[in-house]
Amino acid sequence: MQTNLRGKDLISTQDWSKEELDTLFDVAFDLKRKRALNQPHAYLRDKVLAMLFFYSSTRTRASFESGMAQLGGHAQFIESRTTQISHGDTAKEIGEILGRYTDGLAIRKSDWGEEGQKYLREVAEASRVPVLNMQCDYYHPFQILADMMTIMEKKGDPRGLTINVSYAYASSYLKPMSVPQSLILLMTRYGMNVRLTRPPEFKLMPDIVEQAKENAKKSRGSFEILDDFDAGMKGADVVYAKSWGCMLTTEDNDEAFEIGKKYTDWITDEKRMATASDGAIYMHCLPADRNIEVTDGVIDGEQSVVYDEAENRLHAQKAAMALTMA
Ligand code: CP
């Protein structure tokens, strides 16, 4: 267990050692137990978290805000359009100034490109308090920490389990790549057999794929890339199939939607789930395009753990805040 995490940013899980991540999970399960038992756990009394959103959210906002209240502190919801950022407040100024008012800065800036990632790093450089990544263009670390908690709860030790991180078709909008990228980065740290299943146009960032391969080598897990939706499902213990945009193939949104239409049959349905391992679980970070990415029968079915997964956002985030902002 690592006891010196005060002030540490959490922008990517790659920035935390395995022992630090293990500490976070340990604290998260403890906080979950305490909430279930209605035991007070106000570890952040009088502390303030600024939550700066450049993009909409249901789960992330609600879980961070509830988490801070349960820890005895306060969360400020700041919608970027209501600030002076568009009139000139720089990343450095946001880090310097909000860092002096608060005890932690959480930021969501998830448009396509490098901008979100760079912005978080610039704010962190200037800030005297920890910066927590509520999703950028590269990473969604708190989603994936909650996902790992859920796998541990439902399946036990993740070592040796096979997870299929798969593309699925969606028509609603071009979803970011941050979830599959963070999934392959964290699940390979824990000795899982990670399958990345995607059509050829839906590649993830090469540098992140390389890091996942390295992680798998170190953890004695495995990492493979498939381009056949059905092959990815076969024998998987964890099915995590969701959409993302093919932004590395084209930056033209119309073209990206057209390419996606070639893969409308990449939908998780009961027939596909039946080919996964006995006791396989279905995961999705939500929101999902129902009956396009996944059938109602699967997402509402017995194998689905999506609501426990969403709940675990609360516990994982409280652990990170309690460890870094105390
Ligand atoms: N999964 C997730 O991050 O949900 P929101 O976009 O609603 O926060």
PDB file of C-alpha atoms in Angstrom, residues 68-316:
ATOM      1  CA  MET A  68     -17.292  15.179  -2.523  1.00  0.00           C
ATOM      2  CA  ALA A  69     -20.427  15.729  -0.402  1.00  0.00           C
ATOM      3  CA  GLN A  70     -20.118  12.231   1.104  1.00  0.00           C
ATOM      4  CA  LEU A  71     -16.464  12.950   1.928  1.00  0.00           C
ATOM      5  CA  GLY A  72     -17.544  16.088   3.802  1.00  0.00           C
ATOM      6  CA  GLY A  73     -16.411  18.615   1.213  1.00  0.00           C
ATOM      7  CA  HIS A  74     -17.914  20.626  -1.614  1.00  0.00           C
ATOM      8  CA  ALA A  75     -17.767  20.301  -5.413  1.00  0.00           C
ATOM      9  CA  GLN A  76     -18.093  23.389  -7.620  1.00  0.00           C
ATOM     10  CA  PHE A  77     -19.742  22.689 -10.997  1.00  0.00           C
ATOM     11  CA  ILE A  78     -18.154  25.030 -13.536  1.00  0.00           C
ATOM     12  CA  GLU A  79     -19.432  24.910 -17.113  1.00  0.00           C
ATOM     13  CA  SER A  80     -16.659  26.355 -19.284  1.00  0.00           C
ATOM     14  CA  ARG A  81     -19.058  28.558 -21.277  1.00  0.00           C
ATOM     15  CA  THR A  82     -19.962  30.407 -18.076  1.00  0.00           C
ATOM     16  CA  THR A  83     -16.310  31.316 -17.446  1.00  0.00           C
ATOM     17  CA  GLN A  84     -13.917  33.803 -19.050  1.00  0.00           C
ATOM     18  CA  ILE A  85     -11.968  31.017 -20.761  1.00  0.00           C
ATOM     19  CA  SER A  86     -13.270  31.991 -24.198  1.00  0.00           C
ATOM     20  CA  HIS A  87     -12.194  35.594 -23.415  1.00  0.00           C
ATOM     21  CA  GLY A  88      -8.619  34.650 -22.645  1.00  0.00           C
ATOM     22  CA  ASP A  89      -8.153  32.760 -19.352  1.00  0.00           C
ATOM     23  CA  THR A  90      -5.291  30.405 -20.225  1.00  0.00           C
ATOM     24  CA  ALA A  91      -4.669  26.866 -18.955  1.00  0.00           C
ATOM     25  CA  LYS A  92      -1.851  28.261 -16.822  1.00  0.00           C
ATOM     26  CA  GLU A  93      -4.163  30.861 -15.283  1.00  0.00           C
ATOM     27  CA  ILE A  94      -6.854  28.274 -14.585  1.00  0.00           C
ATOM     28  CA  GLY A  95      -4.287  26.063 -12.840  1.00  0.00           C
ATOM     29  CA  GLU A  96      -2.717  28.908 -10.874  1.00  0.00           C
ATOM     30  CA  ILE A  97      -5.950  30.641  -9.843  1.00  0.00           C
ATOM     31  CA  LEU A  98      -8.438  27.801  -9.275  1.00  0.00           C
ATOM     32  CA  GLY A  99      -5.595  25.936  -7.574  1.00  0.00           C
ATOM     33  CA  ARG A 100      -5.441  28.709  -4.975  1.00  0.00           C
ATOM     34  CA  TYR A 101      -9.196  28.556  -4.250  1.00  0.00           C
ATOM     35  CA  THR A 102      -9.595  24.790  -4.103  1.00  0.00           C
ATOM     36  CA  ASP A 103      -7.996  21.509  -3.073  1.00  0.00           C
ATOM     37  CA  GLY A 104      -8.398  19.668  -6.380  1.00  0.00           C
ATOM     38  CA  LEU A 105      -9.223  20.442 -10.021  1.00  0.00           C
ATOM     39  CA  ALA A 106     -11.230  17.948 -12.057  1.00  0.00           C
ATOM     40  CA  ILE A 107     -11.483  18.643 -15.785  1.00  0.00           C
ATOM     41  CA  ARG A 108     -13.425  17.148 -18.720  1.00  0.00           C
ATOM     42  CA  LYS A 109     -12.152  18.271 -22.104  1.00  0.00           C
ATOM     43  CA  SER A 110     -12.792  15.477 -24.534  1.00  0.00           C
ATOM     44  CA  ASP A 111     -13.020  16.880 -28.054  1.00  0.00           C
ATOM     45  CA  TRP A 112     -11.078  15.043 -30.719  1.00  0.00           C
ATOM     46  CA  GLY A 113      -7.409  15.987 -31.093  1.00  0.00           C
ATOM     47  CA  GLU A 114      -4.599  16.563 -28.649  1.00  0.00           C
ATOM     48  CA  GLU A 115      -6.084  19.692 -27.143  1.00  0.00           C
ATOM     49  CA  GLY A 116      -7.771  18.127 -24.120  1.00  0.00           C
ATOM     50  CA  GLN A 117      -4.735  16.095 -23.111  1.00  0.00           C
ATOM     51  CA  LYS A 118      -2.416  19.098 -23.522  1.00  0.00           C
ATOM     52  CA  TYR A 119      -4.801  21.345 -21.613  1.00  0.00           C
ATOM     53  CA  LEU A 120      -4.913  19.011 -18.614  1.00  0.00           C
ATOM     54  CA  ARG A 121      -1.128  18.716 -18.516  1.00  0.00           C
ATOM     55  CA  GLU A 122      -0.750  22.526 -18.735  1.00  0.00           C
ATOM     56  CA  VAL A 123      -3.253  23.114 -15.934  1.00  0.00           C
ATOM     57  CA  ALA A 124      -1.499  20.471 -13.826  1.00  0.00           C
ATOM     58  CA  GLU A 125       1.882  22.109 -14.416  1.00  0.00           C
ATOM     59  CA  ALA A 126       0.564  25.412 -13.046  1.00  0.00           C
ATOM     60  CA  SER A 127      -1.625  24.070 -10.269  1.00  0.00           C
ATOM     61  CA  ARG A 128      -0.602  23.597  -6.648  1.00  0.00           C
ATOM     62  CA  VAL A 129      -3.425  21.059  -6.176  1.00  0.00           C
ATOM     63  CA  PRO A 130      -3.982  17.694  -7.906  1.00  0.00           C
ATOM     64  CA  VAL A 131      -5.621  17.583 -11.348  1.00  0.00           C
ATOM     65  CA  LEU A 132      -8.081  14.757 -11.980  1.00  0.00           C
ATOM     66  CA  ASN A 133      -9.001  13.780 -15.526  1.00  0.00           C
ATOM     67  CA  MET A 134     -12.779  13.485 -15.943  1.00  0.00           C
ATOM     68  CA  GLN A 135     -12.153  12.484 -19.608  1.00  0.00           C
ATOM     69  CA  CYS A 136      -9.955  13.912 -22.302  1.00  0.00           C
ATOM     70  CA  ASP A 137      -9.376  12.973 -25.927  1.00  0.00           C
ATOM     71  CA  TYR A 138      -6.894  10.241 -24.920  1.00  0.00           C
ATOM     72  CA  TYR A 139      -8.067   8.863 -21.572  1.00  0.00           C
ATOM     73  CA  HIS A 140     -11.072   8.284 -19.291  1.00  0.00           C
ATOM     74  CA  PRO A 141      -9.241   6.940 -16.230  1.00  0.00           C
ATOM     75  CA  PHE A 142     -12.050   7.070 -13.685  1.00  0.00           C
ATOM     76  CA  GLN A 143     -14.387   5.115 -15.947  1.00  0.00           C
ATOM     77  CA  ILE A 144     -11.788   2.409 -16.306  1.00  0.00           C
ATOM     78  CA  LEU A 145     -10.950   2.306 -12.582  1.00  0.00           C
ATOM     79  CA  ALA A 146     -14.663   1.735 -11.944  1.00  0.00           C
ATOM     80  CA  ASP A 147     -14.650  -0.933 -14.661  1.00  0.00           C
ATOM     81  CA  MET A 148     -11.757  -2.756 -12.991  1.00  0.00           C
ATOM     82  CA  MET A 149     -13.517  -2.623  -9.617  1.00  0.00           C
ATOM     83  CA  THR A 150     -16.561  -4.180 -11.270  1.00  0.00           C
ATOM     84  CA  ILE A 151     -14.516  -6.972 -12.873  1.00  0.00           C
ATOM     85  CA  MET A 152     -12.887  -7.724  -9.493  1.00  0.00           C
ATOM     86  CA  GLU A 153     -16.311  -7.868  -7.829  1.00  0.00           C
ATOM     87  CA  LYS A 154     -17.993 -10.019 -10.447  1.00  0.00           C
ATOM     88  CA  LYS A 155     -15.140 -12.261 -11.575  1.00  0.00           C
ATOM     89  CA  GLY A 156     -12.521 -12.162  -8.797  1.00  0.00           C
ATOM     90  CA  ASP A 157      -8.805 -11.921  -9.598  1.00  0.00           C
ATOM     91  CA  PRO A 158      -8.566 -10.360 -13.087  1.00  0.00           C
ATOM     92  CA  ARG A 159      -5.300 -12.193 -13.875  1.00  0.00           C
ATOM     93  CA  GLY A 160      -5.830 -14.625 -16.757  1.00  0.00           C
ATOM     94  CA  LEU A 161      -9.342 -13.446 -17.588  1.00  0.00           C
ATOM     95  CA  THR A 162     -10.064 -12.574 -21.218  1.00  0.00           C
ATOM     96  CA  ILE A 163     -11.605  -9.168 -21.914  1.00  0.00           C
ATOM     97  CA  ASN A 164     -12.865  -8.298 -25.379  1.00  0.00           C
ATOM     98  CA  VAL A 165     -12.544  -4.528 -25.859  1.00  0.00           C
ATOM     99  CA  SER A 166     -14.521  -4.243 -29.045  1.00  0.00           C
ATOM    100  CA  TYR A 167     -15.804  -1.597 -31.422  1.00  0.00           C
ATOM    101  CA  ALA A 168     -19.601  -1.595 -31.865  1.00  0.00           C
ATOM    102  CA  TYR A 169     -21.603   0.477 -34.328  1.00  0.00           C
ATOM    103  CA  ALA A 170     -23.441   3.615 -33.149  1.00  0.00           C
ATOM    104  CA  SER A 171     -25.359   6.240 -35.076  1.00  0.00           C
ATOM    105  CA  SER A 172     -25.852   8.943 -32.420  1.00  0.00           C
ATOM    106  CA  TYR A 173     -22.474  10.695 -32.493  1.00  0.00           C
ATOM    107  CA  LEU A 174     -18.772  10.014 -32.982  1.00  0.00           C
ATOM    108  CA  LYS A 175     -17.862   8.682 -29.570  1.00  0.00           C
ATOM    109  CA  PRO A 176     -14.370   9.380 -28.224  1.00  0.00           C
ATOM    110  CA  MET A 177     -11.557   6.820 -28.198  1.00  0.00           C
ATOM    111  CA  SER A 178     -10.711   7.529 -24.556  1.00  0.00           C
ATOM    112  CA  VAL A 179     -12.608   4.539 -23.126  1.00  0.00           C
ATOM    113  CA  PRO A 180     -11.096   1.769 -25.284  1.00  0.00           C
ATOM    114  CA  GLN A 181      -7.654   3.385 -24.978  1.00  0.00           C
ATOM    115  CA  SER A 182      -7.832   3.557 -21.191  1.00  0.00           C
ATOM    116  CA  LEU A 183      -9.248   0.018 -21.071  1.00  0.00           C
ATOM    117  CA  ILE A 184      -6.359  -1.539 -22.973  1.00  0.00           C
ATOM    118  CA  LEU A 185      -3.897   0.421 -20.812  1.00  0.00           C
ATOM    119  CA  LEU A 186      -5.290  -0.610 -17.434  1.00  0.00           C
ATOM    120  CA  MET A 187      -6.459  -4.165 -18.133  1.00  0.00           C
ATOM    121  CA  THR A 188      -2.987  -5.091 -19.428  1.00  0.00           C
ATOM    122  CA  ARG A 189      -1.467  -3.870 -16.136  1.00  0.00           C
ATOM    123  CA  TYR A 190      -3.446  -6.568 -14.301  1.00  0.00           C
ATOM    124  CA  GLY A 191      -2.384  -9.645 -16.263  1.00  0.00           C
ATOM    125  CA  MET A 192      -5.582  -9.917 -18.280  1.00  0.00           C
ATOM    126  CA  ASN A 193      -5.732 -11.355 -21.783  1.00  0.00           C
ATOM    127  CA  VAL A 194      -6.817  -8.271 -23.669  1.00  0.00           C
ATOM    128  CA  ARG A 195      -8.387  -8.531 -27.106  1.00  0.00           C
ATOM    129  CA  LEU A 196      -8.845  -5.314 -29.031  1.00  0.00           C
ATOM    130  CA  THR A 197     -11.426  -6.062 -31.717  1.00  0.00           C
ATOM    131  CA  ARG A 198     -12.075  -3.398 -34.320  1.00  0.00           C
ATOM    132  CA  PRO A 199     -12.530  -2.889 -38.059  1.00  0.00           C
ATOM    133  CA  PRO A 200      -9.370  -1.782 -39.878  1.00  0.00           C
ATOM    134  CA  GLU A 201     -10.511   1.866 -40.026  1.00  0.00           C
ATOM    135  CA  PHE A 202     -11.044   2.041 -36.263  1.00  0.00           C
ATOM    136  CA  LYS A 203      -7.460   1.853 -35.053  1.00  0.00           C
ATOM    137  CA  LEU A 204      -6.506   3.346 -31.701  1.00  0.00           C
ATOM    138  CA  MET A 205      -3.501   5.643 -31.230  1.00  0.00           C
ATOM    139  CA  PRO A 206      -0.332   3.637 -32.066  1.00  0.00           C
ATOM    140  CA  ASP A 207       1.597   4.932 -29.036  1.00  0.00           C
ATOM    141  CA  ILE A 208      -1.161   3.778 -26.692  1.00  0.00           C
ATOM    142  CA  VAL A 209      -1.328   0.362 -28.358  1.00  0.00           C
ATOM    143  CA  GLU A 210       2.457   0.050 -27.884  1.00  0.00           C
ATOM    144  CA  GLN A 211       2.116   0.933 -24.192  1.00  0.00           C
ATOM    145  CA  ALA A 212      -0.604  -1.717 -23.815  1.00  0.00           C
ATOM    146  CA  LYS A 213       1.699  -4.324 -25.408  1.00  0.00           C
ATOM    147  CA  GLU A 214       4.501  -3.374 -22.996  1.00  0.00           C
ATOM    148  CA  ASN A 215       2.116  -3.533 -20.028  1.00  0.00           C
ATOM    149  CA  ALA A 216       0.965  -7.013 -21.065  1.00  0.00           C
ATOM    150  CA  LYS A 217       4.562  -8.231 -21.300  1.00  0.00           C
ATOM    151  CA  LYS A 218       5.368  -6.917 -17.824  1.00  0.00           C
ATOM    152  CA  SER A 219       2.204  -8.317 -16.209  1.00  0.00           C
ATOM    153  CA  ARG A 220       2.462 -11.678 -18.035  1.00  0.00           C
ATOM    154  CA  GLY A 221      -0.938 -11.076 -19.581  1.00  0.00           C
ATOM    155  CA  SER A 222      -1.481 -10.866 -23.327  1.00  0.00           C
ATOM    156  CA  PHE A 223      -2.600  -8.364 -25.920  1.00  0.00           C
ATOM    157  CA  GLU A 224      -3.918  -9.142 -29.395  1.00  0.00           C
ATOM    158  CA  ILE A 225      -5.754  -7.243 -32.106  1.00  0.00           C
ATOM    159  CA  LEU A 226      -8.617  -8.825 -34.055  1.00  0.00           C
ATOM    160  CA  ASP A 227     -10.792  -7.419 -36.827  1.00  0.00           C
ATOM    161  CA  ASP A 228     -13.679  -9.898 -36.653  1.00  0.00           C
ATOM    162  CA  PHE A 229     -16.545  -9.008 -34.297  1.00  0.00           C
ATOM    163  CA  ASP A 230     -17.676 -12.606 -33.763  1.00  0.00           C
ATOM    164  CA  ALA A 231     -14.136 -13.904 -33.170  1.00  0.00           C
ATOM    165  CA  GLY A 232     -13.649 -11.252 -30.481  1.00  0.00           C
ATOM    166  CA  MET A 233     -16.700 -12.459 -28.559  1.00  0.00           C
ATOM    167  CA  LYS A 234     -15.763 -16.144 -28.506  1.00  0.00           C
ATOM    168  CA  GLY A 235     -14.841 -17.381 -25.042  1.00  0.00           C
ATOM    169  CA  ALA A 236     -14.470 -13.873 -23.579  1.00  0.00           C
ATOM    170  CA  ASP A 237     -15.027 -13.548 -19.819  1.00  0.00           C
ATOM    171  CA  VAL A 238     -15.750  -9.838 -20.136  1.00  0.00           C
ATOM    172  CA  VAL A 239     -17.471  -8.358 -23.183  1.00  0.00           C
ATOM    173  CA  TYR A 240     -16.930  -4.597 -23.402  1.00  0.00           C
ATOM    174  CA  ALA A 241     -18.219  -3.588 -26.821  1.00  0.00           C
ATOM    175  CA  LYS A 242     -18.823   0.085 -27.508  1.00  0.00           C
ATOM    176  CA  SER A 243     -18.545   2.542 -30.330  1.00  0.00           C
ATOM    177  CA  TRP A 244     -15.852   5.064 -31.125  1.00  0.00           C
ATOM    178  CA  GLY A 245     -15.169   7.282 -34.099  1.00  0.00           C
ATOM    179  CA  CYS A 246     -12.565   6.454 -36.770  1.00  0.00           C
ATOM    180  CA  MET A 247     -10.757   9.741 -36.183  1.00  0.00           C
ATOM    181  CA  LEU A 248      -7.350   8.320 -37.098  1.00  0.00           C
ATOM    182  CA  THR A 249      -8.691   7.381 -40.547  1.00  0.00           C
ATOM    183  CA  THR A 250     -10.460  10.655 -41.358  1.00  0.00           C
ATOM    184  CA  GLU A 251     -10.983  13.987 -39.632  1.00  0.00           C
ATOM    185  CA  ASP A 252     -14.077  14.582 -41.794  1.00  0.00           C
ATOM    186  CA  ASN A 253     -17.096  13.779 -39.602  1.00  0.00           C
ATOM    187  CA  ASP A 254     -19.415  13.001 -42.530  1.00  0.00           C
ATOM    188  CA  GLU A 255     -16.897  10.555 -43.954  1.00  0.00           C
ATOM    189  CA  ALA A 256     -16.425   8.987 -40.507  1.00  0.00           C
ATOM    190  CA  PHE A 257     -20.192   8.388 -40.215  1.00  0.00           C
ATOM    191  CA  GLU A 258     -20.222   6.827 -43.706  1.00  0.00           C
ATOM    192  CA  ILE A 259     -17.354   4.480 -42.804  1.00  0.00           C
ATOM    193  CA  GLY A 260     -19.208   3.468 -39.610  1.00  0.00           C
ATOM    194  CA  LYS A 261     -22.255   2.430 -41.674  1.00  0.00           C
ATOM    195  CA  LYS A 262     -20.227  -0.462 -43.126  1.00  0.00           C
ATOM    196  CA  TYR A 263     -20.347  -2.037 -39.655  1.00  0.00           C
ATOM    197  CA  THR A 264     -23.999  -1.821 -38.600  1.00  0.00           C
ATOM    198  CA  ASP A 265     -23.901  -5.557 -37.854  1.00  0.00           C
ATOM    199  CA  TRP A 266     -21.351  -4.941 -35.059  1.00  0.00           C
ATOM    200  CA  ILE A 267     -24.065  -5.079 -32.397  1.00  0.00           C
ATOM    201  CA  THR A 268     -23.860  -7.083 -29.172  1.00  0.00           C
ATOM    202  CA  ASP A 269     -26.905  -9.340 -29.191  1.00  0.00           C
ATOM    203  CA  GLU A 270     -27.989 -12.466 -27.346  1.00  0.00           C
ATOM    204  CA  LYS A 271     -26.566 -14.765 -30.040  1.00  0.00           C
ATOM    205  CA  ARG A 272     -23.123 -13.175 -29.747  1.00  0.00           C
ATOM    206  CA  MET A 273     -23.208 -13.158 -25.930  1.00  0.00           C
ATOM    207  CA  ALA A 274     -23.982 -16.888 -26.020  1.00  0.00           C
ATOM    208  CA  THR A 275     -20.578 -17.478 -27.643  1.00  0.00           C
ATOM    209  CA  ALA A 276     -18.729 -15.782 -24.777  1.00  0.00           C
ATOM    210  CA  SER A 277     -17.552 -17.889 -21.817  1.00  0.00           C
ATOM    211  CA  ASP A 278     -20.003 -19.332 -19.280  1.00  0.00           C
ATOM    212  CA  GLY A 279     -20.681 -16.594 -16.757  1.00  0.00           C
ATOM    213  CA  ALA A 280     -19.393 -13.843 -19.057  1.00  0.00           C
ATOM    214  CA  ILE A 281     -20.369 -10.303 -18.123  1.00  0.00           C
ATOM    215  CA  TYR A 282     -21.426  -7.476 -20.428  1.00  0.00           C
ATOM    216  CA  MET A 283     -20.030  -4.006 -19.720  1.00  0.00           C
ATOM    217  CA  HIS A 284     -20.599  -0.559 -21.214  1.00  0.00           C
ATOM    218  CA  CYS A 285     -19.593   2.833 -19.837  1.00  0.00           C
ATOM    219  CA  LEU A 286     -22.895   4.411 -21.010  1.00  0.00           C
ATOM    220  CA  PRO A 287     -24.588   6.191 -22.631  1.00  0.00           C
ATOM    221  CA  ALA A 288     -25.272   3.385 -25.147  1.00  0.00           C
ATOM    222  CA  ASP A 289     -27.161   3.470 -28.445  1.00  0.00           C
ATOM    223  CA  ARG A 290     -29.775   0.884 -27.524  1.00  0.00           C
ATOM    224  CA  ASN A 291     -30.586  -1.691 -30.198  1.00  0.00           C
ATOM    225  CA  ILE A 292     -27.750  -0.274 -32.328  1.00  0.00           C
ATOM    226  CA  GLU A 293     -24.620  -0.873 -30.201  1.00  0.00           C
ATOM    227  CA  VAL A 294     -26.309  -3.462 -27.983  1.00  0.00           C
ATOM    228  CA  THR A 295     -29.751  -5.049 -27.831  1.00  0.00           C
ATOM    229  CA  ASP A 296     -32.126  -4.310 -24.946  1.00  0.00           C
ATOM    230  CA  GLY A 297     -32.036  -8.037 -24.220  1.00  0.00           C
ATOM    231  CA  VAL A 298     -28.295  -7.924 -23.497  1.00  0.00           C
ATOM    232  CA  ILE A 299     -27.986  -4.573 -21.731  1.00  0.00           C
ATOM    233  CA  ASP A 300     -31.027  -5.328 -19.547  1.00  0.00           C
ATOM    234  CA  GLY A 301     -30.214  -9.026 -19.286  1.00  0.00           C
ATOM    235  CA  GLU A 302     -28.671 -11.176 -16.569  1.00  0.00           C
ATOM    236  CA  GLN A 303     -25.129 -10.864 -17.861  1.00  0.00           C
ATOM    237  CA  SER A 304     -25.171  -7.068 -17.876  1.00  0.00           C
ATOM    238  CA  VAL A 305     -23.373  -5.285 -15.024  1.00  0.00           C
ATOM    239  CA  VAL A 306     -23.760  -1.747 -16.372  1.00  0.00           C
ATOM    240  CA  TYR A 307     -25.492  -0.291 -13.305  1.00  0.00           C
ATOM    241  CA  ASP A 308     -22.958  -1.683 -10.823  1.00  0.00           C
ATOM    242  CA  GLU A 309     -20.289  -0.378 -13.176  1.00  0.00           C
ATOM    243  CA  ALA A 310     -21.847   3.109 -13.125  1.00  0.00           C
ATOM    244  CA  GLU A 311     -22.122   2.962  -9.317  1.00  0.00           C
ATOM    245  CA  ASN A 312     -18.444   2.130  -8.997  1.00  0.00           C
ATOM    246  CA  ARG A 313     -17.571   5.489 -10.556  1.00  0.00           C
ATOM    247  CA  LEU A 314     -18.606   6.987  -7.212  1.00  0.00           C
ATOM    248  CA  HIS A 315     -16.409   4.727  -5.095  1.00  0.00           C
ATOM    249  CA  ALA A 316     -13.313   4.840  -7.329  1.00  0.00           C
TER     250      ALA A 316
END
